[in-house]
Amino acid sequence: MTLRTTPPLPAAVPAPDGFLWGAATAGHQVEGGNTNASNWLLEHQPGTHVEEVSGDACDSYHRYPEDIRLLADAGLTAYRFSLEWARIEPARDEVSRVQLDHYRRMIDTCRDRGVEPVVTLHHFTVPAWQHHEGGWYAPDVVDRFRRYVEAAATILDDVRWVVTINEPNMMVNQADARIDTEVGVSWPGPSPHASRVIAAAHHAAVEVLRGLGHVRSGWSVANQDYQALPGAEQARDAWAYWREDFFLEQSRGDDFVGVQAYLRTIIGPDGPVEHPADAERTLIGWEYYPAALGHALRHTREVTGGVPMLVTENGIATADDARRIAYTTGALAGLAAAVEDGCDVRGYLHWSLLDNYEWGSYRPTFGLVAVDRSTFARTPKPSLAWLGSLARAGVLPEPERVPADAGAAVGGPPARR
Ligand code: GCO
């Protein structure tokens, strides 16, 4: 009897030359013991809304060699991970050589395994001291961030892909949410002020990285695939501007833009509308909607004017790995169609390599690899070998074009996008 461990490949077309195939993680979500970071403070503050603390996370701070080996052995060629500012600059103006060396060893481990490191400099957390000074509202935060990037740049000499800031558009909501907790009002809309500050920090980081000569730099934007109900196109565009498009516009002069798409958001005349009650939901409550990736790539190309794109995140929180493969097949089929229609897509980094800390809970499992919460033992899921086999074969699923059709989703006529 033959045991088939890897699900079969879908009907396929060649991937673009040099296409990066990988998976992503973020420091606070996998390292463990990130005690000097803002999110650690938020997890431990009295009355916190956080369901469970990050604690030891996946202990990737120590187990990264195993993580990178698993990824490489499966056939993947790129690993996106993030540096923790809180470790590199534990106190204002104090740079830790030891922590820089730690991250340098991660880069070296990638290289030893033939894996392209994609390094994120900022993934949601700031050091505790910066948090106390106001986080992204501190008057000198752009300068502080630039100095941190200068310190990080000392270990990036041979790194080719650097994401300066992850999902600045989500972080603006987070930054406001912090103030929200302080003043006790409900979740506010995005803040143009904080958005401009974060954009300035990004541009400062790009300037530092340009000085290195060989680094391609960009930031990664959370794409929401905003779809308008018929007649709500203007409302959709107004809703999307400070939540997404402003951030894509900032990428216009960059080497690439990171596209992070999971779902769609349907907008009516008064803002987001509920998905139909019978829509399939993932473990995080999002609608199962693989076509979001192809739509996000097309929208990003339109707003940036054709800046090269790297899919820095896409994936699904599910306990059913067959569903993960189905979702990823659909997402990659949308990517393949976007490429066929002229989108310049340089790679696909799945979120996530590991089942990890989803900013408050370990319940939503996004990983290609399961992690035992008490032993930290890693168990690759079939989806890891499956994605690796696409990478080895250098193929994408057959292109599929799914029109952005908000009307049908909520029982009305199709909407134009
Ligand atoms: C984000 C982050 C990731 C998440 C992922 C799933 O989008 O919040 O970049 O850290 O874990 O997107 O929610």
CSV table of C-alpha atoms and ligand atoms in Angstrom, one decimal:
chain,number,residue,atom,x,y,z
A,1,MET,CA,0.0,0.0,0.0
A,2,THR,CA,1.3,3.4,-0.8
A,3,LEU,CA,0.7,6.2,1.7
A,4,ARG,CA,0.2,9.5,0.0
A,5,THR,CA,1.3,12.2,2.4
A,6,THR,CA,1.3,15.1,0.0
A,7,PRO,CA,-2.0,16.1,-1.6
A,8,PRO,CA,-1.8,16.2,-5.4
A,9,LEU,CA,-0.9,19.4,-7.3
A,10,PRO,CA,-3.6,21.2,-9.0
A,11,ALA,CA,-3.6,21.8,-12.8
A,12,ALA,CA,-0.8,24.3,-13.2
A,13,VAL,CA,1.0,27.1,-15.1
A,14,PRO,CA,4.6,28.1,-14.7
A,15,ALA,CA,5.3,30.6,-11.9
A,16,PRO,CA,7.3,33.8,-12.8
A,17,ASP,CA,11.1,33.4,-13.0
A,18,GLY,CA,12.8,33.8,-9.6
A,19,PHE,CA,9.4,33.7,-7.8
A,20,LEU,CA,9.9,33.4,-4.0
A,21,TRP,CA,8.0,30.7,-2.3
A,22,GLY,CA,7.9,31.0,1.4
A,23,ALA,CA,6.2,31.4,4.7
A,24,ALA,CA,6.0,34.2,7.3
A,25,THR,CA,6.1,34.7,11.0
A,26,ALA,CA,6.5,37.7,13.4
A,27,GLY,CA,8.7,38.1,16.4
A,28,HIS,CA,6.1,38.6,19.1
A,29,GLN,CA,3.9,35.8,17.7
A,30,VAL,CA,6.6,33.1,17.8
A,31,GLU,CA,9.7,34.0,19.8
A,32,GLY,CA,8.3,33.9,23.3
A,33,GLY,CA,9.4,35.8,26.4
A,34,ASN,CA,9.2,39.2,24.6
A,35,THR,CA,8.9,40.9,28.0
A,36,ASN,CA,10.2,44.3,27.0
A,37,ALA,CA,7.6,44.9,24.2
A,38,SER,CA,4.4,47.0,24.2
A,39,ASN,CA,2.2,44.0,23.6
A,40,TRP,CA,3.6,42.2,26.6
A,41,LEU,CA,2.5,45.2,28.7
A,42,LEU,CA,-0.9,45.2,27.1
A,43,GLU,CA,-1.3,41.5,27.7
A,44,HIS,CA,-0.5,42.0,31.4
A,45,GLN,CA,-2.3,45.2,32.2
A,46,PRO,CA,-5.1,44.9,34.7
A,47,GLY,CA,-8.5,44.5,33.1
A,48,THR,CA,-6.9,43.6,29.7
A,49,HIS,CA,-9.2,42.5,27.0
A,50,VAL,CA,-6.6,40.0,25.9
A,51,GLU,CA,-7.8,36.4,26.2
A,52,GLU,CA,-4.5,34.8,26.8
A,53,VAL,CA,-0.9,36.0,27.1
A,54,SER,CA,1.9,35.3,24.5
A,55,GLY,CA,4.1,33.7,27.2
A,56,ASP,CA,6.6,31.4,25.6
A,57,ALA,CA,4.9,31.6,22.2
A,58,CYS,CA,6.5,28.9,20.0
A,59,ASP,CA,10.0,29.4,21.6
A,60,SER,CA,11.3,30.3,18.1
A,61,TYR,CA,13.7,32.6,19.8
A,62,HIS,CA,15.6,29.3,20.5
A,63,ARG,CA,14.1,27.0,18.0
A,64,TYR,CA,14.5,29.1,14.8
A,65,PRO,CA,17.0,26.6,13.3
A,66,GLU,CA,14.4,23.9,13.4
A,67,ASP,CA,11.7,26.3,11.9
A,68,ILE,CA,14.0,27.3,9.0
A,69,ARG,CA,15.0,23.6,8.4
A,70,LEU,CA,11.4,22.5,8.2
A,71,LEU,CA,10.6,25.3,5.7
A,72,ALA,CA,13.7,24.5,3.6
A,73,ASP,CA,13.2,20.7,3.7
A,74,ALA,CA,9.7,21.2,2.4
A,75,GLY,CA,11.1,23.0,-0.7
A,76,LEU,CA,10.2,26.6,0.2
A,77,THR,CA,12.8,29.2,-0.7
A,78,ALA,CA,12.0,32.2,1.5
A,79,TYR,CA,11.4,32.9,5.2
A,80,ARG,CA,9.8,36.2,6.3
A,81,PHE,CA,10.5,36.9,10.0
A,82,SER,CA,10.7,40.1,12.0
A,83,LEU,CA,13.3,41.8,14.3
A,84,GLU,CA,12.1,42.9,17.7
A,85,TRP,CA,12.9,46.6,18.3
A,86,ALA,CA,12.3,45.9,22.0
A,87,ARG,CA,15.2,43.4,22.1
A,88,ILE,CA,17.6,45.4,19.9
A,89,GLU,CA,17.0,48.7,21.8
A,90,PRO,CA,16.0,47.5,25.2
A,91,ALA,CA,16.2,51.1,26.7
A,92,ARG,CA,16.3,54.4,24.9
A,93,ASP,CA,19.7,54.7,23.0
A,94,GLU,CA,21.0,51.4,24.3
A,95,VAL,CA,21.6,49.0,21.5
A,96,SER,CA,22.2,45.4,22.3
A,97,ARG,CA,25.0,43.8,20.2
A,98,VAL,CA,24.0,40.4,21.5
A,99,GLN,CA,20.4,40.7,20.1
A,100,LEU,CA,21.7,42.0,16.8
A,101,ASP,CA,24.0,39.0,16.7
A,102,HIS,CA,21.0,36.8,17.4
A,103,TYR,CA,19.1,38.1,14.4
A,104,ARG,CA,22.3,37.9,12.3
A,105,ARG,CA,22.5,34.2,13.1
A,106,MET,CA,18.9,33.8,11.8
A,107,ILE,CA,19.9,35.4,8.5
A,108,ASP,CA,22.9,33.2,8.3
A,109,THR,CA,20.8,30.1,9.1
A,110,CYS,CA,18.5,31.0,6.2
A,111,ARG,CA,21.5,31.4,3.9
A,112,ASP,CA,23.0,28.1,5.0
A,113,ARG,CA,19.7,26.4,4.0
A,114,GLY,CA,19.4,28.2,0.7
A,115,VAL,CA,16.5,30.3,2.0
A,116,GLU,CA,16.0,33.9,1.1
A,117,PRO,CA,15.5,36.0,4.3
A,118,VAL,CA,12.7,38.6,4.1
A,119,VAL,CA,13.3,40.7,7.1
A,120,THR,CA,10.6,42.8,8.7
A,121,LEU,CA,11.9,45.6,10.9
A,122,HIS,CA,8.6,46.4,12.7
A,123,HIS,CA,5.7,44.1,13.2
A,124,PHE,CA,3.2,45.8,15.5
A,125,THR,CA,5.3,46.0,18.7
A,126,VAL,CA,7.4,48.9,20.1
A,127,PRO,CA,9.8,48.7,23.1
A,128,ALA,CA,8.2,49.4,26.5
A,129,TRP,CA,10.1,52.7,26.8
A,130,GLN,CA,8.7,53.9,23.5
A,131,HIS,CA,5.2,52.8,24.5
A,132,HIS,CA,5.5,54.9,27.7
A,133,GLU,CA,6.7,57.8,25.7
A,134,GLY,CA,3.5,57.6,23.6
A,135,GLY,CA,4.3,54.9,21.0
A,136,TRP,CA,3.4,56.2,17.6
A,137,TYR,CA,2.2,59.4,19.1
A,138,ALA,CA,5.5,60.3,20.7
A,139,PRO,CA,6.7,63.6,19.3
A,140,ASP,CA,10.1,62.2,18.2
A,141,VAL,CA,8.9,58.7,17.1
A,142,VAL,CA,10.1,59.1,13.5
A,143,ASP,CA,13.6,60.0,14.6
A,144,ARG,CA,13.6,57.1,17.2
A,145,PHE,CA,12.5,54.7,14.5
A,146,ARG,CA,15.2,55.9,12.1
A,147,ARG,CA,17.8,55.3,14.8
A,148,TYR,CA,16.5,51.8,15.4
A,149,VAL,CA,16.7,51.1,11.6
A,150,GLU,CA,20.2,52.4,11.5
A,151,ALA,CA,21.1,49.9,14.3
A,152,ALA,CA,19.3,47.1,12.5
A,153,ALA,CA,21.0,48.0,9.2
A,154,THR,CA,24.3,46.9,10.6
A,155,ILE,CA,23.3,43.3,10.2
A,156,LEU,CA,21.6,43.6,6.9
A,157,ASP,CA,24.6,43.8,4.5
A,158,ASP,CA,23.6,40.9,2.3
A,159,VAL,CA,19.8,40.9,2.8
A,160,ARG,CA,17.8,41.6,-0.3
A,161,TRP,CA,14.3,42.1,0.9
A,162,VAL,CA,13.3,44.3,3.9
A,163,VAL,CA,9.8,45.2,5.0
A,164,THR,CA,10.1,48.4,7.0
A,165,ILE,CA,6.7,48.3,8.7
A,166,ASN,CA,4.1,45.6,8.8
A,167,GLU,CA,0.5,46.7,8.2
A,168,PRO,CA,0.8,50.3,9.1
A,169,ASN,CA,-2.9,50.7,8.3
A,170,MET,CA,-3.8,48.2,11.0
A,171,MET,CA,-1.4,49.7,13.4
A,172,VAL,CA,-3.0,53.1,13.1
A,173,ASN,CA,-6.1,51.5,14.4
A,174,GLN,CA,-4.1,49.8,17.1
A,175,ALA,CA,-2.5,53.1,18.1
A,176,ASP,CA,-5.9,54.7,18.3
A,177,ALA,CA,-7.2,51.7,20.2
A,178,ARG,CA,-4.6,52.4,22.9
A,179,ILE,CA,-5.9,55.9,23.3
A,180,ASP,CA,-9.3,54.4,23.0
A,181,THR,CA,-8.7,52.3,26.2
A,182,GLU,CA,-7.4,55.4,27.9
A,183,VAL,CA,-10.3,57.6,27.2
A,184,GLY,CA,-12.9,54.9,27.3
A,185,VAL,CA,-14.7,55.6,24.0
A,186,SER,CA,-15.5,53.0,21.4
A,187,TRP,CA,-13.2,52.0,18.5
A,188,PRO,CA,-12.5,55.1,16.5
A,189,GLY,CA,-11.8,55.4,12.8
A,190,PRO,CA,-8.3,55.6,11.4
A,191,SER,CA,-6.3,58.7,12.2
A,192,PRO,CA,-4.8,60.8,9.3
A,193,HIS,CA,-2.3,62.2,11.8
A,194,ALA,CA,-1.0,58.8,12.9
A,195,SER,CA,-1.0,57.6,9.3
A,196,ARG,CA,1.2,60.5,8.2
A,197,VAL,CA,3.6,59.9,11.1
A,198,ILE,CA,3.9,56.2,10.2
A,199,ALA,CA,4.4,57.1,6.6
A,200,ALA,CA,7.2,59.5,7.6
A,201,ALA,CA,8.8,56.7,9.6
A,202,HIS,CA,8.6,54.4,6.6
A,203,HIS,CA,10.2,57.0,4.3
A,204,ALA,CA,13.0,57.6,6.9
A,205,ALA,CA,13.6,53.8,7.0
A,206,VAL,CA,13.7,53.5,3.3
A,207,GLU,CA,16.3,56.3,3.1
A,208,VAL,CA,18.6,54.4,5.6
A,209,LEU,CA,18.1,51.1,3.7
A,210,ARG,CA,18.8,52.8,0.3
A,211,GLY,CA,22.2,53.8,1.8
A,212,LEU,CA,23.1,50.1,2.0
A,213,GLY,CA,22.9,49.9,-1.8
A,214,HIS,CA,21.5,46.4,-2.4
A,215,VAL,CA,18.4,46.2,-0.2
A,216,ARG,CA,14.9,46.2,-1.8
A,217,SER,CA,12.7,48.0,0.7
A,218,GLY,CA,9.0,48.5,1.0
A,219,TRP,CA,6.2,48.2,3.6
A,220,SER,CA,3.4,45.7,3.8
A,221,VAL,CA,-0.2,46.8,3.6
A,222,ALA,CA,-3.2,45.0,5.0
A,223,ASN,CA,-5.5,44.8,1.9
A,224,GLN,CA,-9.2,44.5,2.7
A,225,ASP,CA,-10.6,43.9,-0.8
A,226,TYR,CA,-13.3,46.5,-0.3
A,227,GLN,CA,-16.3,45.7,-2.4
A,228,ALA,CA,-19.2,48.2,-2.9
A,229,LEU,CA,-22.8,47.4,-2.9
A,230,PRO,CA,-24.5,48.8,-6.0
A,231,GLY,CA,-24.6,52.6,-5.6
A,232,ALA,CA,-22.1,52.6,-2.7
A,233,GLU,CA,-19.0,53.1,-4.8
A,234,GLN,CA,-18.2,56.6,-3.5
A,235,ALA,CA,-18.9,55.5,0.1
A,236,ARG,CA,-16.5,52.5,-0.5
A,237,ASP,CA,-13.8,54.8,-1.8
A,238,ALA,CA,-14.1,57.2,1.1
A,239,TRP,CA,-14.1,54.3,3.6
A,240,ALA,CA,-11.0,52.8,2.0
A,241,TYR,CA,-8.9,55.9,1.6
A,242,TRP,CA,-7.5,56.2,5.2
A,243,ARG,CA,-7.8,52.5,5.8
A,244,GLU,CA,-5.8,51.3,2.8
A,245,ASP,CA,-5.3,53.5,-0.2
A,246,PHE,CA,-3.3,56.3,1.5
A,247,PHE,CA,-0.8,53.6,2.5
A,248,LEU,CA,-0.6,52.1,-1.0
A,249,GLU,CA,0.0,55.6,-2.4
A,250,GLN,CA,3.0,55.9,0.0
A,251,SER,CA,4.6,52.9,-1.8
A,252,ARG,CA,4.8,54.7,-5.2
A,253,GLY,CA,8.5,55.3,-5.0
A,254,ASP,CA,9.5,52.0,-3.3
A,255,ASP,CA,11.2,48.9,-4.6
A,256,PHE,CA,8.2,46.8,-3.8
A,257,VAL,CA,5.0,46.7,-1.8
A,258,GLY,CA,4.0,43.9,0.4
A,259,VAL,CA,0.4,42.7,-0.2
A,260,GLN,CA,-1.4,41.0,2.7
A,261,ALA,CA,-4.8,39.8,1.8
A,262,TYR,CA,-7.2,37.3,3.6
A,263,LEU,CA,-10.7,38.5,3.2
A,264,ARG,CA,-13.1,41.0,1.7
A,265,THR,CA,-15.1,43.8,3.3
A,266,ILE,CA,-18.4,44.7,1.8
A,267,ILE,CA,-19.3,48.4,2.0
A,268,GLY,CA,-22.8,49.9,1.8
A,269,PRO,CA,-23.9,53.5,1.9
A,270,ASP,CA,-23.3,53.6,5.7
A,271,GLY,CA,-20.1,51.5,5.9
A,272,PRO,CA,-19.4,47.8,6.3
A,273,VAL,CA,-22.3,45.4,6.0
A,274,GLU,CA,-22.6,41.9,7.4
A,275,HIS,CA,-21.7,38.9,5.3
A,276,PRO,CA,-24.6,36.5,4.7
A,277,ALA,CA,-25.3,34.4,7.8
A,278,ASP,CA,-24.6,31.2,5.9
A,279,ALA,CA,-21.1,32.3,4.7
A,280,GLU,CA,-18.3,29.9,5.6
A,281,ARG,CA,-16.3,31.4,8.4
A,282,THR,CA,-12.7,30.7,9.5
A,283,LEU,CA,-11.6,30.2,13.1
A,284,ILE,CA,-11.1,33.9,13.4
A,285,GLY,CA,-14.6,34.7,12.2
A,286,TRP,CA,-13.6,35.9,8.7
A,287,GLU,CA,-15.5,34.9,5.6
A,288,TYR,CA,-13.8,32.2,3.6
A,289,TYR,CA,-12.9,34.2,0.5
A,290,PRO,CA,-9.7,33.1,-1.4
A,291,ALA,CA,-10.4,35.5,-4.3
A,292,ALA,CA,-9.3,38.4,-2.0
A,293,LEU,CA,-5.7,37.9,-2.9
A,294,GLY,CA,-6.2,38.3,-6.7
A,295,HIS,CA,-8.4,41.4,-6.1
A,296,ALA,CA,-5.8,42.9,-3.7
A,297,LEU,CA,-3.0,42.5,-6.2
A,298,ARG,CA,-5.0,44.2,-9.0
A,299,HIS,CA,-6.1,47.0,-6.7
A,300,THR,CA,-2.5,47.5,-5.4
A,301,ARG,CA,-1.2,47.7,-8.9
A,302,GLU,CA,-3.8,50.3,-9.8
A,303,VAL,CA,-3.1,52.6,-6.8
A,304,THR,CA,0.7,52.2,-6.8
A,305,GLY,CA,1.0,52.5,-10.6
A,306,GLY,CA,2.8,49.2,-11.0
A,307,VAL,CA,5.3,48.9,-8.1
A,308,PRO,CA,6.5,45.3,-7.9
A,309,MET,CA,4.5,43.3,-5.4
A,310,LEU,CA,5.5,40.6,-3.0
A,311,VAL,CA,2.7,38.7,-1.2
A,312,THR,CA,4.0,39.0,2.3
A,313,GLU,CA,0.9,37.3,3.9
A,314,ASN,CA,-2.1,35.2,2.9
A,315,GLY,CA,-3.6,32.3,4.7
A,316,ILE,CA,-6.4,30.9,6.8
A,317,ALA,CA,-7.1,30.1,10.4
A,318,THR,CA,-8.5,26.6,10.3
A,319,ALA,CA,-8.3,23.3,12.1
A,320,ASP,CA,-8.9,21.5,8.8
A,321,ASP,CA,-5.7,21.4,6.8
A,322,ALA,CA,-7.5,20.3,3.6
A,323,ARG,CA,-9.4,23.6,3.8
A,324,ARG,CA,-6.1,25.4,4.1
A,325,ILE,CA,-5.0,23.7,0.9
A,326,ALA,CA,-8.3,24.5,-0.8
A,327,TYR,CA,-8.1,28.2,0.3
A,328,THR,CA,-4.4,28.5,-0.8
A,329,THR,CA,-5.2,26.9,-4.1
A,330,GLY,CA,-7.9,29.5,-4.7
A,331,ALA,CA,-5.7,32.4,-3.6
A,332,LEU,CA,-2.8,31.3,-5.8
A,333,ALA,CA,-5.2,30.8,-8.8
A,334,GLY,CA,-6.2,34.4,-8.3
A,335,LEU,CA,-2.6,35.4,-8.1
A,336,ALA,CA,-1.9,33.4,-11.3
A,337,ALA,CA,-4.7,35.3,-13.1
A,338,ALA,CA,-3.4,38.6,-11.9
A,339,VAL,CA,0.1,37.7,-13.2
A,340,GLU,CA,-1.3,36.7,-16.5
A,341,ASP,CA,-3.1,40.1,-16.7
A,342,GLY,CA,0.2,41.9,-16.2
A,343,CYS,CA,0.6,42.2,-12.4
A,344,ASP,CA,4.3,42.1,-11.4
A,345,VAL,CA,4.3,39.6,-8.5
A,346,ARG,CA,7.7,38.5,-7.1
A,347,GLY,CA,6.7,35.9,-4.6
A,348,TYR,CA,4.2,34.4,-2.2
A,349,LEU,CA,4.9,34.1,1.5
A,350,HIS,CA,2.1,32.1,3.3
A,351,TRP,CA,0.9,33.2,6.7
A,352,SER,CA,2.0,31.4,8.7
A,353,LEU,CA,4.8,28.9,9.0
A,354,LEU,CA,3.7,28.0,12.5
A,355,ASP,CA,0.5,27.9,14.6
A,356,ASN,CA,1.3,30.9,16.7
A,357,TYR,CA,0.1,33.7,19.0
A,358,GLU,CA,-2.7,35.5,17.2
A,359,TRP,CA,-2.5,38.8,19.2
A,360,GLY,CA,-4.5,37.5,22.1
A,361,SER,CA,-5.2,33.9,21.5
A,362,TYR,CA,-3.6,30.7,20.3
A,363,ARG,CA,-6.9,29.4,19.1
A,364,PRO,CA,-6.9,30.6,15.5
A,365,THR,CA,-4.4,28.2,13.9
A,366,PHE,CA,-2.9,29.7,10.7
A,367,GLY,CA,0.2,27.4,10.5
A,368,LEU,CA,1.6,25.1,7.9
A,369,VAL,CA,3.2,23.5,11.0
A,370,ALA,CA,1.5,22.6,14.3
A,371,VAL,CA,3.2,23.5,17.6
A,372,ASP,CA,2.5,21.6,20.7
A,373,ARG,CA,1.7,24.1,23.4
A,374,SER,CA,3.5,22.3,26.2
A,375,THR,CA,6.5,20.6,24.5
A,376,PHE,CA,6.9,23.1,21.5
A,377,ALA,CA,7.3,20.0,19.3
A,378,ARG,CA,6.7,20.9,15.7
A,379,THR,CA,4.5,18.7,13.4
A,380,PRO,CA,4.3,19.7,9.8
A,381,LYS,CA,0.8,19.5,8.3
A,382,PRO,CA,0.2,18.2,4.8
A,383,SER,CA,-0.2,21.8,3.5
A,384,LEU,CA,3.5,22.4,4.2
A,385,ALA,CA,4.6,19.6,1.8
A,386,TRP,CA,1.9,20.6,-0.6
A,387,LEU,CA,3.1,24.2,-0.8
A,388,GLY,CA,6.7,23.0,-1.0
A,389,SER,CA,5.9,20.8,-3.9
A,390,LEU,CA,4.4,23.7,-5.9
A,391,ALA,CA,7.6,25.6,-5.1
A,392,ARG,CA,9.8,22.6,-6.3
A,393,ALA,CA,7.8,22.3,-9.5
A,394,GLY,CA,7.8,26.1,-10.0
A,395,VAL,CA,4.1,26.2,-10.8
A,396,LEU,CA,1.0,28.1,-9.8
A,397,PRO,CA,-2.5,26.7,-10.0
A,398,GLU,CA,-4.4,27.4,-13.2
A,399,PRO,CA,-5.5,31.1,-13.3
A,400,GLU,CA,-8.9,31.8,-12.0
A,401,ARG,CA,-10.8,35.1,-12.3
A,402,VAL,CA,-13.4,35.7,-9.6
A,403,PRO,CA,-15.2,39.0,-10.1
A,404,ALA,CA,-15.5,41.2,-7.0
A,405,ASP,CA,-19.2,40.7,-6.5
A,406,ALA,CA,-20.5,42.2,-3.3
A,407,GLY,CA,-24.1,42.4,-4.5
A,408,ALA,CA,-24.4,38.6,-5.0
A,409,ALA,CA,-22.8,38.0,-1.5
A,410,VAL,CA,-25.6,39.8,0.2
A,411,GLY,CA,-28.3,38.8,-2.1
A,412,GLY,CA,-28.4,41.9,-4.4
A,413,PRO,CA,-27.3,42.4,-8.0
A,414,PRO,CA,-23.6,42.3,-8.8
A,415,ALA,CA,-21.5,45.4,-7.9
A,416,ARG,CA,-18.9,46.9,-10.2
A,417,ARG,CA,-15.4,47.3,-8.9
B,1,GCO,C1,-1.8,40.9,10.9
B,1,GCO,C2,-0.4,40.4,11.0
B,1,GCO,C3,-0.3,39.0,11.4
B,1,GCO,C4,-1.5,38.3,11.7
B,1,GCO,C5,-2.3,37.7,10.5
B,1,GCO,C6,-3.5,37.0,10.8
B,1,GCO,O1,-2.3,40.9,9.8
B,1,GCO,O2,-2.4,41.1,11.9
B,1,GCO,O3,0.5,40.8,10.0
B,1,GCO,O4,0.5,39.2,12.5
B,1,GCO,O5,-1.3,37.2,12.6
B,1,GCO,O6,-2.6,38.8,9.6
B,1,GCO,O7,-4.4,37.9,11.5
